PDB file of C-alpha atoms in Angstrom:
ATOM      1  CA  GLY Y   1     101.291 388.041 235.279  1.00  0.00           C
ATOM      2  CA  GLU Y   2     102.016 385.511 232.590  1.00  0.00           C
ATOM      3  CA  SER Y   3     100.595 382.062 233.085  1.00  0.00           C
ATOM      4  CA  VAL Y   4     100.046 378.848 231.295  1.00  0.00           C
ATOM      5  CA  GLY Y   5      97.165 376.826 232.568  1.00  0.00           C
ATOM      6  CA  LEU Y   6      95.831 373.333 232.158  1.00  0.00           C
ATOM      7  CA  HIS Y   7      92.126 372.708 232.201  1.00  0.00           C
ATOM      8  CA  LEU Y   8      92.068 369.599 234.364  1.00  0.00           C
ATOM      9  CA  PRO Y   9      94.388 368.687 237.226  1.00  0.00           C
ATOM     10  CA  THR Y  10      93.677 364.943 236.789  1.00  0.00           C
ATOM     11  CA  LEU Y  11      92.673 362.847 233.804  1.00  0.00           C
ATOM     12  CA  SER Y  12      91.789 359.189 234.152  1.00  0.00           C
ATOM     13  CA  VAL Y  13      91.624 356.989 231.036  1.00  0.00           C
ATOM     14  CA  GLN Y  14      91.308 353.330 230.238  1.00  0.00           C
ATOM     15  CA  GLU Y  15      94.342 351.547 228.863  1.00  0.00           C
ATOM     16  CA  GLY Y  16      94.140 351.506 225.083  1.00  0.00           C
ATOM     17  CA  ASP Y  17      92.003 354.634 224.834  1.00  0.00           C
ATOM     18  CA  ASN Y  18      93.250 357.916 223.451  1.00  0.00           C
ATOM     19  CA  SER Y  19      94.102 360.709 225.897  1.00  0.00           C
ATOM     20  CA  ILE Y  20      93.776 364.430 225.328  1.00  0.00           C
ATOM     21  CA  ILE Y  21      95.465 366.846 227.697  1.00  0.00           C
ATOM     22  CA  ASN Y  22      94.670 370.508 227.274  1.00  0.00           C
ATOM     23  CA  CYS Y  23      96.519 373.702 228.010  1.00  0.00           C
ATOM     24  CA  ALA Y  24      95.460 377.332 227.706  1.00  0.00           C
ATOM     25  CA  TYR Y  25      98.185 379.926 227.391  1.00  0.00           C
ATOM     26  CA  SER Y  26      97.822 383.645 227.926  1.00  0.00           C
ATOM     27  CA  ASN Y  27     100.729 385.245 226.088  1.00  0.00           C
ATOM     28  CA  SER Y  28     100.126 386.070 222.432  1.00  0.00           C
ATOM     29  CA  ALA Y  29     103.851 386.665 221.960  1.00  0.00           C
ATOM     30  CA  SER Y  30     104.703 383.020 222.665  1.00  0.00           C
ATOM     31  CA  ASP Y  31     105.987 381.302 219.554  1.00  0.00           C
ATOM     32  CA  TYR Y  32     107.380 378.084 220.944  1.00  0.00           C
ATOM     33  CA  PHE Y  33     105.570 375.461 223.014  1.00  0.00           C
ATOM     34  CA  ILE Y  34     106.677 372.238 224.628  1.00  0.00           C
ATOM     35  CA  TRP Y  35     105.078 369.311 226.385  1.00  0.00           C
ATOM     36  CA  TYR Y  36     106.956 367.590 229.191  1.00  0.00           C
ATOM     37  CA  LYS Y  37     106.226 364.315 230.953  1.00  0.00           C
ATOM     38  CA  GLN Y  38     107.229 363.870 234.577  1.00  0.00           C
ATOM     39  CA  GLU Y  39     107.124 360.426 236.129  1.00  0.00           C
ATOM     40  CA  SER Y  40     107.095 360.005 239.870  1.00  0.00           C
ATOM     41  CA  GLY Y  41     110.476 360.775 241.416  1.00  0.00           C
ATOM     42  CA  LYS Y  42     112.024 361.966 238.153  1.00  0.00           C
ATOM     43  CA  GLY Y  43     112.666 365.218 236.365  1.00  0.00           C
ATOM     44  CA  PRO Y  44     110.450 366.363 233.477  1.00  0.00           C
ATOM     45  CA  GLN Y  45     111.273 364.803 230.123  1.00  0.00           C
ATOM     46  CA  PHE Y  46     110.728 366.416 226.732  1.00  0.00           C
ATOM     47  CA  ILE Y  47     107.912 364.821 224.741  1.00  0.00           C
ATOM     48  CA  ILE Y  48     107.234 367.061 221.782  1.00  0.00           C
ATOM     49  CA  ASP Y  49     107.405 370.701 220.786  1.00  0.00           C
ATOM     50  CA  ILE Y  50     105.744 372.962 218.260  1.00  0.00           C
ATOM     51  CA  ARG Y  51     106.464 376.387 216.859  1.00  0.00           C
ATOM     52  CA  SER Y  52     103.805 378.961 216.190  1.00  0.00           C
ATOM     53  CA  ASN Y  53     104.108 378.624 212.413  1.00  0.00           C
ATOM     54  CA  MET Y  54     102.573 375.157 212.723  1.00  0.00           C
ATOM     55  CA  ASP Y  55      99.133 373.935 213.819  1.00  0.00           C
ATOM     56  CA  LYS Y  56      99.977 370.292 214.337  1.00  0.00           C
ATOM     57  CA  ARG Y  57     102.991 368.131 214.916  1.00  0.00           C
ATOM     58  CA  GLN Y  58     103.150 364.388 215.307  1.00  0.00           C
ATOM     59  CA  GLY Y  59     105.548 362.145 217.120  1.00  0.00           C
ATOM     60  CA  GLN Y  60     105.457 358.534 218.081  1.00  0.00           C
ATOM     61  CA  ARG Y  61     101.937 358.004 219.513  1.00  0.00           C
ATOM     62  CA  VAL Y  62     101.747 361.694 220.424  1.00  0.00           C
ATOM     63  CA  THR Y  63     100.335 364.683 218.576  1.00  0.00           C
ATOM     64  CA  VAL Y  64     100.444 368.315 219.626  1.00  0.00           C
ATOM     65  CA  LEU Y  65      97.832 370.729 218.327  1.00  0.00           C
ATOM     66  CA  LEU Y  66      98.161 374.487 218.508  1.00  0.00           C
ATOM     67  CA  ASN Y  67      95.250 376.873 218.081  1.00  0.00           C
ATOM     68  CA  LYS Y  68      96.654 380.375 218.175  1.00  0.00           C
ATOM     69  CA  THR Y  69      93.263 381.997 217.702  1.00  0.00           C
ATOM     70  CA  VAL Y  70      92.060 380.839 221.101  1.00  0.00           C
ATOM     71  CA  LYS Y  71      95.541 380.346 222.590  1.00  0.00           C
ATOM     72  CA  HIS Y  72      95.055 376.660 223.173  1.00  0.00           C
ATOM     73  CA  LEU Y  73      97.506 373.785 223.120  1.00  0.00           C
ATOM     74  CA  SER Y  74      96.688 370.105 223.410  1.00  0.00           C
ATOM     75  CA  LEU Y  75      98.576 366.851 223.665  1.00  0.00           C
ATOM     76  CA  GLN Y  76      96.998 363.738 222.263  1.00  0.00           C
ATOM     77  CA  ILE Y  77      98.307 360.325 223.236  1.00  0.00           C
ATOM     78  CA  ALA Y  78      97.155 357.416 221.123  1.00  0.00           C
ATOM     79  CA  ALA Y  79      96.483 353.985 222.625  1.00  0.00           C
ATOM     80  CA  THR Y  80      97.377 355.079 226.148  1.00  0.00           C
ATOM     81  CA  GLN Y  81      99.554 352.644 228.065  1.00  0.00           C
ATOM     82  CA  PRO Y  82     100.258 352.234 231.794  1.00  0.00           C
ATOM     83  CA  GLY Y  83     103.711 353.705 231.175  1.00  0.00           C
ATOM     84  CA  ASP Y  84     102.046 356.943 230.131  1.00  0.00           C
ATOM     85  CA  SER Y  85     100.906 357.531 233.707  1.00  0.00           C
ATOM     86  CA  ALA Y  86     102.646 360.729 234.778  1.00  0.00           C
ATOM     87  CA  VAL Y  87     102.198 364.458 235.255  1.00  0.00           C
ATOM     88  CA  TYR Y  88     102.188 366.397 231.984  1.00  0.00           C
ATOM     89  CA  PHE Y  89     103.276 370.029 231.781  1.00  0.00           C
ATOM     90  CA  CYS Y  90     102.932 372.437 228.925  1.00  0.00           C
ATOM     91  CA  ALA Y  91     105.402 375.292 228.593  1.00  0.00           C
ATOM     92  CA  GLU Y  92     105.685 378.434 226.475  1.00  0.00           C
ATOM     93  CA  ASN Y  93     108.442 380.919 225.868  1.00  0.00           C
ATOM     94  CA  GLY Y  94     106.359 384.048 226.535  1.00  0.00           C
ATOM     95  CA  VAL Y  95     108.115 387.363 226.075  1.00  0.00           C
ATOM     96  CA  SER Y  96     111.454 386.062 227.257  1.00  0.00           C
ATOM     97  CA  GLY Y  97     113.418 387.753 224.490  1.00  0.00           C
ATOM     98  CA  ASN Y  98     116.587 385.780 224.069  1.00  0.00           C
ATOM     99  CA  THR Y  99     116.738 384.630 227.691  1.00  0.00           C
ATOM    100  CA  GLY Y 100     115.333 381.217 226.914  1.00  0.00           C
ATOM    101  CA  LYS Y 101     113.146 381.217 230.015  1.00  0.00           C
ATOM    102  CA  LEU Y 102     110.059 379.050 229.778  1.00  0.00           C
ATOM    103  CA  ILE Y 103     106.714 379.494 231.525  1.00  0.00           C
ATOM    104  CA  PHE Y 104     105.268 376.230 232.805  1.00  0.00           C
ATOM    105  CA  GLY Y 105     101.647 375.308 233.355  1.00  0.00           C
ATOM    106  CA  GLN Y 106     100.328 373.713 236.510  1.00  0.00           C
ATOM    107  CA  GLY Y 107     100.401 370.131 235.274  1.00  0.00           C
ATOM    108  CA  THR Y 108      97.815 367.452 234.563  1.00  0.00           C
ATOM    109  CA  THR Y 109      98.101 364.050 236.183  1.00  0.00           C
ATOM    110  CA  LEU Y 110      97.277 361.251 233.736  1.00  0.00           C
ATOM    111  CA  GLN Y 111      96.098 358.039 235.376  1.00  0.00           C
ATOM    112  CA  VAL Y 112      95.829 354.976 233.152  1.00  0.00           C
ATOM    113  CA  LYS Y 113      93.446 352.276 234.346  1.00  0.00           C
ATOM    114  CA  PRO Y 114      94.289 348.696 233.343  1.00  0.00           C
TER     115      PRO Y 114
ATOM    116  CA  GLU L   1     121.587 358.491 229.286  1.00  0.00           C
ATOM    117  CA  ALA L   2     121.285 361.775 231.186  1.00  0.00           C
ATOM    118  CA  ASP L   3     123.451 364.686 230.137  1.00  0.00           C
ATOM    119  CA  ILE L   4     122.594 366.665 233.236  1.00  0.00           C
ATOM    120  CA  TYR L   5     123.345 365.250 236.626  1.00  0.00           C
ATOM    121  CA  GLN L   6     122.103 366.144 240.059  1.00  0.00           C
ATOM    122  CA  THR L   7     123.475 364.892 243.334  1.00  0.00           C
ATOM    123  CA  PRO L   8     122.411 363.774 245.801  1.00  0.00           C
ATOM    124  CA  ARG L   9     119.097 362.246 244.658  1.00  0.00           C
ATOM    125  CA  TYR L  10     117.792 362.215 248.215  1.00  0.00           C
ATOM    126  CA  LEU L  11     118.949 364.174 251.257  1.00  0.00           C
ATOM    127  CA  VAL L  12     117.624 364.212 254.797  1.00  0.00           C
ATOM    128  CA  ILE L  13     119.296 366.817 256.944  1.00  0.00           C
ATOM    129  CA  GLY L  14     118.800 368.549 260.269  1.00  0.00           C
ATOM    130  CA  THR L  15     117.658 372.130 260.749  1.00  0.00           C
ATOM    131  CA  GLY L  16     120.442 374.687 260.632  1.00  0.00           C
ATOM    132  CA  LYS L  17     122.814 372.653 258.483  1.00  0.00           C
ATOM    133  CA  LYS L  18     124.478 374.077 255.411  1.00  0.00           C
ATOM    134  CA  ILE L  19     123.872 372.107 252.233  1.00  0.00           C
ATOM    135  CA  THR L  20     124.922 372.286 248.611  1.00  0.00           C
ATOM    136  CA  LEU L  21     122.961 370.635 245.849  1.00  0.00           C
ATOM    137  CA  GLU L  22     125.098 369.808 242.854  1.00  0.00           C
ATOM    138  CA  CYS L  23     124.141 370.157 239.203  1.00  0.00           C
ATOM    139  CA  SER L  24     126.411 369.462 236.248  1.00  0.00           C
ATOM    140  CA  GLN L  25     125.759 369.238 232.525  1.00  0.00           C
ATOM    141  CA  THR L  26     127.955 367.962 229.727  1.00  0.00           C
ATOM    142  CA  MET L  27     126.173 369.641 226.816  1.00  0.00           C
ATOM    143  CA  GLY L  28     128.009 372.952 226.929  1.00  0.00           C
ATOM    144  CA  HIS L  29     124.770 374.832 227.522  1.00  0.00           C
ATOM    145  CA  ASP L  30     125.141 378.455 228.576  1.00  0.00           C
ATOM    146  CA  LYS L  31     121.768 378.747 230.284  1.00  0.00           C
ATOM    147  CA  MET L  32     120.988 376.864 233.475  1.00  0.00           C
ATOM    148  CA  TYR L  33     118.039 376.978 235.853  1.00  0.00           C
ATOM    149  CA  TRP L  34     116.954 375.834 239.300  1.00  0.00           C
ATOM    150  CA  TYR L  35     113.317 375.029 240.003  1.00  0.00           C
ATOM    151  CA  GLN L  36     111.589 374.164 243.249  1.00  0.00           C
ATOM    152  CA  GLN L  37     108.670 371.754 243.028  1.00  0.00           C
ATOM    153  CA  ASP L  38     106.336 370.068 245.466  1.00  0.00           C
ATOM    154  CA  PRO L  39     105.317 366.559 244.263  1.00  0.00           C
ATOM    155  CA  GLY L  40     103.221 366.760 241.114  1.00  0.00           C
ATOM    156  CA  MET L  41     102.822 370.481 241.479  1.00  0.00           C
ATOM    157  CA  GLU L  42     103.972 373.563 239.610  1.00  0.00           C
ATOM    158  CA  LEU L  43     107.579 374.289 238.823  1.00  0.00           C
ATOM    159  CA  HIS L  44     108.780 377.498 240.463  1.00  0.00           C
ATOM    160  CA  LEU L  45     111.882 379.163 239.067  1.00  0.00           C
ATOM    161  CA  ILE L  46     114.220 380.170 241.907  1.00  0.00           C
ATOM    162  CA  HIS L  47     117.516 380.906 240.108  1.00  0.00           C
ATOM    163  CA  TYR L  48     118.924 381.074 236.610  1.00  0.00           C
ATOM    164  CA  SER L  49     122.179 381.763 234.872  1.00  0.00           C
ATOM    165  CA  TYR L  50     122.988 382.912 231.353  1.00  0.00           C
ATOM    166  CA  GLY L  51     126.607 381.917 231.552  1.00  0.00           C
ATOM    167  CA  VAL L  52     129.741 381.967 233.654  1.00  0.00           C
ATOM    168  CA  ASN L  53     129.617 384.591 236.422  1.00  0.00           C
ATOM    169  CA  SER L  54     125.991 385.387 235.568  1.00  0.00           C
ATOM    170  CA  THR L  55     123.245 384.542 238.073  1.00  0.00           C
ATOM    171  CA  GLU L  56     119.763 385.955 238.613  1.00  0.00           C
ATOM    172  CA  LYS L  57     116.968 385.338 241.062  1.00  0.00           C
ATOM    173  CA  GLY L  58     113.856 383.703 239.717  1.00  0.00           C
ATOM    174  CA  ASP L  59     110.170 384.330 240.167  1.00  0.00           C
ATOM    175  CA  LEU L  60     109.913 382.570 243.535  1.00  0.00           C
ATOM    176  CA  SER L  61     111.824 384.108 246.385  1.00  0.00           C
ATOM    177  CA  SER L  62     114.305 381.680 247.844  1.00  0.00           C
ATOM    178  CA  GLU L  63     116.825 381.798 250.658  1.00  0.00           C
ATOM    179  CA  SER L  64     119.201 379.718 248.599  1.00  0.00           C
ATOM    180  CA  THR L  65     122.153 381.054 246.618  1.00  0.00           C
ATOM    181  CA  VAL L  66     123.842 379.852 243.434  1.00  0.00           C
ATOM    182  CA  SER L  67     127.150 380.264 241.691  1.00  0.00           C
ATOM    183  CA  ARG L  68     128.373 379.733 238.121  1.00  0.00           C
ATOM    184  CA  ILE L  69     132.128 379.571 237.997  1.00  0.00           C
ATOM    185  CA  ARG L  70     132.239 376.975 235.230  1.00  0.00           C
ATOM    186  CA  THR L  71     129.866 376.492 232.333  1.00  0.00           C
ATOM    187  CA  GLU L  72     129.075 372.926 233.274  1.00  0.00           C
ATOM    188  CA  HIS L  73     128.487 373.437 236.997  1.00  0.00           C
ATOM    189  CA  PHE L  74     125.621 375.278 238.748  1.00  0.00           C
ATOM    190  CA  PRO L  75     125.464 374.415 242.460  1.00  0.00           C
ATOM    191  CA  LEU L  76     122.729 375.626 244.820  1.00  0.00           C
ATOM    192  CA  THR L  77     123.517 376.326 248.480  1.00  0.00           C
ATOM    193  CA  LEU L  78     121.361 376.716 251.553  1.00  0.00           C
ATOM    194  CA  GLU L  79     123.370 378.274 254.386  1.00  0.00           C
ATOM    195  CA  SER L  80     120.947 377.188 257.109  1.00  0.00           C
ATOM    196  CA  ALA L  81     118.347 374.599 256.185  1.00  0.00           C
ATOM    197  CA  ARG L  82     114.834 374.826 257.616  1.00  0.00           C
ATOM    198  CA  PRO L  83     111.816 372.498 257.412  1.00  0.00           C
ATOM    199  CA  SER L  84     110.184 374.991 255.023  1.00  0.00           C
ATOM    200  CA  HIS L  85     112.965 374.174 252.526  1.00  0.00           C
ATOM    201  CA  THR L  86     111.692 370.613 252.238  1.00  0.00           C
ATOM    202  CA  SER L  87     110.912 370.140 248.559  1.00  0.00           C
ATOM    203  CA  GLN L  88     112.197 368.741 245.288  1.00  0.00           C
ATOM    204  CA  TYR L  89     114.846 370.810 243.523  1.00  0.00           C
ATOM    205  CA  LEU L  90     115.206 370.423 239.766  1.00  0.00           C
ATOM    206  CA  CYS L  91     118.101 371.679 237.698  1.00  0.00           C
ATOM    207  CA  ALA L  92     117.783 372.301 233.953  1.00  0.00           C
ATOM    208  CA  SER L  93     119.901 373.599 231.117  1.00  0.00           C
ATOM    209  CA  SER L  94     119.201 374.994 227.690  1.00  0.00           C
ATOM    210  CA  GLU L  95     121.005 376.029 224.551  1.00  0.00           C
ATOM    211  CA  GLY L  96     119.145 379.275 225.070  1.00  0.00           C
ATOM    212  CA  GLY L  97     117.174 381.571 222.861  1.00  0.00           C
ATOM    213  CA  ARG L  98     113.449 381.550 222.254  1.00  0.00           C
ATOM    214  CA  GLY L  99     113.209 378.299 220.360  1.00  0.00           C
ATOM    215  CA  PHE L 100     114.838 375.867 222.734  1.00  0.00           C
ATOM    216  CA  GLY L 101     113.532 373.702 225.502  1.00  0.00           C
ATOM    217  CA  TYR L 102     115.144 372.565 228.690  1.00  0.00           C
ATOM    218  CA  THR L 103     116.890 369.347 229.604  1.00  0.00           C
ATOM    219  CA  PHE L 104     116.140 368.510 233.225  1.00  0.00           C
ATOM    220  CA  GLY L 105     118.095 366.566 235.767  1.00  0.00           C
ATOM    221  CA  SER L 106     116.473 363.885 237.902  1.00  0.00           C
ATOM    222  CA  GLY L 107     116.101 366.209 240.854  1.00  0.00           C
ATOM    223  CA  THR L 108     117.139 366.240 244.502  1.00  0.00           C
ATOM    224  CA  ARG L 109     114.481 365.419 247.060  1.00  0.00           C
ATOM    225  CA  LEU L 110     115.398 367.440 250.167  1.00  0.00           C
ATOM    226  CA  THR L 111     113.878 366.794 253.570  1.00  0.00           C
ATOM    227  CA  VAL L 112     114.816 369.048 256.478  1.00  0.00           C
ATOM    228  CA  VAL L 113     113.937 367.643 259.883  1.00  0.00           C
TER     229      VAL L 113
END
């Protein structure tokens, strides 16, 4: 079946360092990708998205990179802060047609050490 | 400020009780979704709706049911709660189509004792 996977279930970084969270997707038909951040006890929140006609997109302290050749997506967080501690999910639209359904990865827990 | 609301945030209920988890959105989105999630774990789609009077079962089999009588409202009902239903339930909505993401509610943490 379709799946979106993350390479590491947990990532621990020092405050102030840059974080890189990776995601491998399996569906070549996916043309829209999103990163979500989920803090403890809350619903996932949109961080940044990217369409397949782009390789890179930058937001505030975050950058998403898309490598369609190897079907790889990454989220880079600059100068990681304690408030960045959360579970991060990547998502893709797969072959959903016009249904809008997203396929979510398994999540990576980011732990920021003070 | 959230545009999608879930109530209650927390619910502890006895086995066999009927419960309804509420989800409402003010964005006029046609597409709405229910996910079941254990803490920090994968999101499993259990129900979705493309619009009023449209509901479909998701990828994960669930004993719950949903209804969509109004665009803004997508409640989930468990006729007889069991301990195996203990989980977090997340509601989301979307403008729809291939190039749109979801807006999630804050979730309902359900515990069945």
